[in-house]
Short mmCIF file of C-alpha atoms and ligand atoms in Angstrom, two decimals:
data_model
loop_
_atom_site.label_atom_id
_atom_site.label_comp_id
_atom_site.label_asym_id
_atom_site.label_seq_id
_atom_site.Cartn_x
_atom_site.Cartn_y
_atom_site.Cartn_z
CA UNK A 91 -39.31 -15.42 -32.59
CA UNK A 92 -36.04 -13.63 -32.37
CA UNK A 93 -32.86 -15.33 -33.55
CA UNK A 94 -31.50 -15.49 -30.01
CA UNK A 95 -34.61 -17.26 -28.74
CA UNK A 96 -34.40 -19.86 -31.51
CA UNK A 97 -30.72 -20.48 -30.91
CA UNK A 98 -31.42 -20.79 -27.19
CA UNK A 99 -34.07 -23.41 -27.87
CA UNK A 100 -31.81 -25.42 -30.14
CA UNK A 101 -29.13 -25.39 -27.45
CA UNK A 102 -31.55 -26.66 -24.85
CA UNK A 103 -32.93 -29.19 -27.32
CA UNK A 104 -29.49 -30.65 -27.95
CA UNK A 105 -28.88 -30.90 -24.20
CA UNK A 106 -32.25 -32.66 -23.86
CA UNK A 107 -31.43 -35.25 -26.50
CA UNK A 108 -28.40 -36.33 -24.46
CA UNK A 109 -30.71 -37.56 -21.67
CA UNK A 110 -32.82 -39.46 -24.18
CA UNK A 111 -36.32 -38.01 -24.58
CA UNK A 112 -38.12 -38.64 -27.86
CA UNK A 113 -37.95 -36.05 -30.60
CA UNK A 114 -41.64 -35.33 -30.07
CA UNK A 115 -41.10 -34.61 -26.38
CA UNK A 116 -38.29 -32.21 -27.15
CA UNK A 117 -40.55 -30.48 -29.65
CA UNK A 118 -43.38 -30.32 -27.13
CA UNK A 119 -41.30 -29.14 -24.22
CA UNK A 120 -39.12 -26.56 -25.89
CA UNK A 121 -41.57 -25.32 -28.49
CA UNK A 122 -44.73 -25.63 -26.37
CA UNK A 123 -46.28 -22.19 -26.83
CA UNK A 124 -44.82 -21.87 -30.34
CA UNK A 125 -46.08 -25.18 -31.65
CA UNK A 126 -48.49 -23.53 -34.08
CA UNK A 127 -45.59 -21.78 -35.77
CA UNK A 128 -43.62 -24.94 -36.43
CA UNK A 129 -46.89 -26.90 -36.85
CA UNK A 130 -47.23 -30.56 -37.69
CA UNK A 131 -43.73 -31.84 -37.13
CA UNK A 132 -44.50 -35.31 -35.89
CA UNK A 133 -48.04 -36.51 -36.52
CA UNK A 134 -49.27 -39.47 -34.47
CA UNK A 135 -51.84 -42.06 -35.55
CA UNK A 136 -55.40 -40.95 -36.23
CA UNK A 137 -54.65 -37.23 -36.46
CA UNK A 138 -53.75 -36.79 -32.80
CA UNK A 139 -50.35 -35.49 -31.83
CA UNK A 140 -48.72 -36.89 -28.74
CA UNK A 141 -48.21 -34.19 -26.16
CA UNK A 142 -46.39 -34.38 -22.87
CA UNK A 143 -44.58 -31.69 -20.92
CA UNK A 144 -42.20 -34.23 -19.37
CA UNK A 145 -39.77 -36.67 -20.95
CA UNK A 146 -41.34 -39.82 -19.63
CA UNK A 147 -44.48 -40.76 -17.74
CA UNK A 148 -44.76 -43.86 -15.55
CA UNK A 149 -46.96 -46.63 -16.94
CA UNK A 150 -49.94 -47.27 -14.73
CA UNK A 151 -52.33 -50.10 -15.57
CA UNK A 152 -56.06 -50.22 -14.91
CA UNK A 153 -55.27 -52.77 -12.16
CA UNK A 154 -53.13 -50.34 -10.15
CA UNK A 155 -54.77 -47.04 -11.11
CA UNK A 156 -56.23 -44.76 -8.43
CA UNK A 157 -57.95 -41.38 -8.60
CA UNK A 158 -57.92 -39.34 -5.41
CA UNK A 159 -60.86 -36.95 -4.97
CA UNK A 160 -60.62 -34.59 -2.00
CA UNK A 161 -60.80 -30.99 -0.81
CA UNK A 162 -64.20 -29.37 -0.25
CA UNK A 163 -66.17 -32.62 -0.31
CA UNK A 164 -68.37 -34.43 2.20
CA UNK A 165 -66.66 -37.78 1.61
CA UNK A 166 -63.08 -37.78 0.28
CA UNK A 167 -62.62 -40.92 -1.80
CA UNK A 168 -60.06 -42.81 -3.82
CA UNK A 169 -61.56 -44.44 -6.89
CA UNK A 170 -60.05 -47.47 -8.58
CA UNK A 171 -60.49 -48.09 -12.31
CA UNK A 172 -63.11 -50.72 -11.38
CA UNK A 173 -64.98 -48.18 -9.22
CA UNK A 174 -65.16 -45.84 -12.23
CA UNK A 175 -66.38 -48.62 -14.51
CA UNK A 176 -69.09 -49.59 -12.01
CA UNK A 177 -70.58 -46.07 -12.12
CA UNK A 178 -73.10 -44.94 -14.77
CA UNK A 179 -71.27 -44.43 -18.08
CA UNK A 180 -71.65 -41.34 -20.24
CA UNK A 181 -70.73 -41.25 -23.93
CA UNK A 182 -69.73 -38.15 -25.87
CA UNK A 183 -68.71 -37.87 -29.54
CA UNK A 184 -67.00 -34.63 -30.39
CA UNK A 185 -64.18 -33.16 -32.49
CA UNK A 186 -60.93 -32.93 -30.52
CA UNK A 187 -59.45 -29.50 -31.09
CA UNK A 188 -55.97 -28.38 -30.01
CA UNK A 189 -55.49 -24.65 -29.63
CA UNK A 190 -52.51 -24.85 -32.02
CA UNK A 191 -54.84 -25.72 -34.88
CA UNK A 192 -55.05 -29.49 -35.35
CA UNK A 193 -58.41 -31.17 -35.01
CA UNK A 194 -59.55 -34.79 -34.95
CA UNK A 195 -63.18 -35.10 -36.07
CA UNK A 196 -65.80 -37.21 -34.29
CA UNK A 197 -63.81 -38.78 -31.48
CA UNK A 198 -65.84 -41.15 -29.26
CA UNK A 199 -65.28 -40.92 -25.52
CA UNK A 200 -66.80 -42.81 -22.56
CA UNK A 201 -66.45 -42.67 -18.83
CA UNK A 202 -67.97 -41.08 -15.78
CA UNK A 203 -69.53 -37.64 -16.28
CA UNK A 204 -67.65 -35.34 -13.91
CA UNK A 205 -70.90 -34.12 -12.22
CA UNK A 206 -71.71 -37.74 -11.31
CA UNK A 207 -68.29 -38.13 -9.68
CA UNK A 208 -68.66 -34.79 -7.86
CA UNK A 209 -72.08 -35.90 -6.56
CA UNK A 210 -70.58 -39.19 -5.33
CA UNK A 211 -68.23 -37.29 -3.00
CA UNK A 212 -70.58 -34.41 -2.11
CA UNK A 213 -68.51 -31.63 -3.71
CA UNK A 214 -69.43 -28.17 -2.46
CA UNK A 215 -66.68 -25.77 -3.56
CA UNK A 216 -66.64 -23.39 -6.53
CA UNK A 217 -63.59 -24.64 -8.45
CA UNK A 218 -61.62 -27.78 -9.29
CA UNK A 219 -57.90 -28.47 -9.62
CA UNK A 220 -56.82 -31.54 -11.59
CA UNK A 221 -53.45 -33.20 -11.13
CA UNK A 222 -51.64 -35.80 -13.20
CA UNK A 223 -49.29 -38.70 -12.48
CA UNK A 224 -46.77 -37.27 -14.94
CA UNK A 225 -45.90 -35.13 -11.94
CA UNK A 226 -46.05 -31.82 -13.82
CA UNK A 227 -49.31 -31.07 -15.61
CA UNK A 228 -52.27 -29.47 -13.88
CA UNK A 229 -55.60 -28.11 -15.03
CA UNK A 230 -58.56 -26.24 -13.61
CA UNK A 231 -62.27 -25.66 -14.09
CA UNK A 232 -64.92 -23.61 -12.35
CA UNK A 233 -67.58 -25.70 -10.62
CA UNK A 234 -70.15 -24.58 -13.22
CA UNK A 235 -67.90 -25.81 -16.02
CA UNK A 236 -67.14 -29.04 -14.15
CA UNK A 237 -70.85 -29.75 -13.76
CA UNK A 238 -71.44 -29.95 -17.51
CA UNK A 239 -72.43 -33.42 -18.64
CA UNK A 240 -69.97 -33.28 -21.55
CA UNK A 241 -67.01 -33.18 -19.17
CA UNK A 242 -65.82 -36.76 -18.62
CA UNK A 243 -63.42 -38.67 -16.46
CA UNK A 244 -62.70 -40.82 -19.50
CA UNK A 245 -61.83 -44.51 -19.34
CA UNK A 246 -62.31 -45.07 -23.06
CA UNK A 247 -61.60 -43.18 -26.28
CA UNK A 248 -61.62 -44.06 -29.97
CA UNK A 249 -63.61 -47.20 -29.14
CA UNK A 250 -61.02 -48.78 -26.83
CA UNK A 251 -59.04 -48.18 -23.67
CA UNK A 252 -57.28 -44.82 -23.30
CA UNK A 253 -53.72 -45.77 -24.30
CA UNK A 254 -50.70 -44.66 -22.31
CA UNK A 255 -49.74 -42.03 -24.91
CA UNK A 256 -53.24 -40.58 -24.83
CA UNK A 257 -53.12 -40.28 -21.02
CA UNK A 258 -54.46 -43.67 -19.95
CA UNK A 259 -55.73 -45.46 -18.15
CA UNK A 260 -57.82 -42.41 -17.21
CA UNK A 261 -57.77 -38.86 -18.58
CA UNK A 262 -60.08 -35.89 -18.48
CA UNK A 263 -62.12 -34.90 -21.55
CA UNK A 264 -63.56 -31.38 -21.53
CA UNK A 265 -65.64 -31.45 -24.73
CA UNK A 266 -66.43 -27.73 -25.16
CA UNK A 267 -62.86 -26.54 -24.59
CA UNK A 268 -59.48 -26.71 -26.33
CA UNK A 269 -57.44 -29.87 -25.84
CA UNK A 270 -55.17 -28.49 -23.15
CA UNK A 271 -58.06 -28.65 -20.66
CA UNK A 272 -58.27 -32.44 -21.20
CA UNK A 273 -55.59 -33.44 -18.69
CA UNK A 274 -53.93 -36.77 -19.46
CA UNK A 275 -52.79 -39.30 -16.81
CA UNK A 276 -55.38 -37.95 -14.36
CA UNK A 277 -54.54 -38.78 -10.74
CA UNK A 278 -56.23 -36.18 -8.55
CA UNK A 279 -59.31 -33.99 -8.36
CA UNK A 280 -59.30 -31.38 -5.62
CA UNK A 281 -62.39 -29.30 -4.93
CA UNK A 282 -61.49 -25.76 -3.88
CA UNK A 283 -62.96 -22.27 -3.78
CA UNK A 284 -60.52 -20.69 -6.21
CA UNK A 285 -59.54 -21.46 -9.81
CA UNK A 286 -55.81 -22.18 -9.97
CA UNK A 287 -54.56 -21.65 -13.55
CA UNK A 288 -53.10 -24.83 -15.04
CA UNK A 289 -49.75 -25.66 -16.68
CA UNK A 290 -50.35 -23.88 -20.01
CA UNK A 291 -52.54 -21.24 -18.42
CA UNK A 292 -49.70 -19.79 -16.35
CA UNK A 293 -47.80 -19.77 -19.66
CA UNK A 294 -50.36 -17.66 -21.47
CA UNK A 295 -53.33 -19.73 -22.60
CA UNK A 296 -56.82 -18.67 -21.50
CA UNK A 297 -58.19 -20.29 -18.35
CA UNK A 298 -61.67 -20.33 -19.91
CA UNK A 299 -60.75 -22.28 -23.02
CA UNK A 300 -64.02 -22.40 -25.00
CA UNK A 301 -63.42 -23.66 -28.54
CA UNK A 302 -63.84 -20.83 -31.03
CA UNK A 303 -64.17 -18.04 -28.48
CA UNK A 304 -60.97 -17.97 -26.41
CA UNK A 305 -57.25 -17.58 -27.06
CA UNK A 306 -57.91 -14.80 -29.56
CA UNK A 307 -60.50 -16.73 -31.60
CA UNK A 308 -63.84 -15.20 -32.33
CA UNK A 309 -65.48 -17.74 -34.64
CA UNK A 310 -69.12 -17.55 -35.66
CA UNK A 311 -70.96 -19.53 -33.02
CA UNK A 312 -73.27 -22.16 -34.45
CA UNK A 313 -74.46 -23.64 -31.18
N1 LIG B 251 -50.74 -34.49 -18.54
C1 LIG B 251 -50.84 -33.84 -19.72
N2 LIG B 251 -52.06 -33.64 -20.25
C2 LIG B 251 -52.21 -32.99 -21.42
C3 LIG B 251 -51.09 -32.46 -22.11
C4 LIG B 251 -49.81 -32.67 -21.53
O1 LIG B 251 -48.77 -32.25 -22.08
N3 LIG B 251 -49.71 -33.36 -20.35
N4 LIG B 251 -51.25 -31.74 -23.27
C5 LIG B 251 -52.60 -31.18 -23.53
C6 LIG B 251 -52.77 -30.71 -24.89
S1 LIG B 251 -52.14 -29.19 -25.27
C7 LIG B 251 -53.51 -31.42 -25.80
S2 LIG B 251 -53.90 -30.78 -27.33
C8 LIG B 251 -53.96 -32.80 -25.51
C9 LIG B 251 -53.33 -33.76 -26.51
O2 LIG B 251 -53.80 -35.07 -26.28
P1 LIG B 251 -53.04 -36.27 -26.96
O3 LIG B 251 -51.61 -36.28 -26.48
O4 LIG B 251 -53.82 -37.49 -26.54
O5 LIG B 251 -53.10 -36.03 -28.45
O6 LIG B 251 -53.63 -33.22 -24.20
C10 LIG B 251 -53.67 -32.22 -23.21
N5 LIG B 251 -53.45 -32.84 -21.92
MO1 LIG B 252 -53.10 -28.65 -27.27
#
């Protein structure tokens, strides 16, 4: 980074502190794409780092949570947390890997496999757009990616509820891809015919975010 860019960021950071966001949020917002270069400033519990692109996110409980599923579907539907819990549950254990380099091994996730949810509404488009109740973050998948059984609308992680900081009560978990695909505070799923690049994707990250073979990585593939 050039000196001017860094000074610019510090200026913005100081302005941000005046309105009261946490240090981590300032780091996330202003250093987003450069996080790997300043790496590991504020570790959270269990190896995860708390990421949000906004200063504060409303708290929504499982009692008031709703997930709107619409677009190219036979039956648009709004799911409550209870609706999701009443559907068949899928469990996935997988390392959680952020594109900036940190990894949490063997994280347990549970919830509704996205293909089961898509079947419940009769989805017939070729792409999905995800929206979040933080009001800012979005993500995307192709329909083929969304129909993998290791893509979850997750209601549980690490053996308990998805906490607010981790994107609860419901977040996405896209097991084969880098963490930025796993949208937190999930509030909407729209079925479309065109992939719309998500928040970090319009800022330079790959839309197809396969772990080990995207974003400039070319790891030896073991499976
Ligand atoms: N709504 C929302 N979802 C998000 C993010 C975000 O900033 N906002 N960050 C993404 C990134 S880059 C990662 S690595 C993970 C981090 O999850 P965590 O905050 O539970 O550690 O969430 C992803 N989902
Ligand atoms: Mo990330």
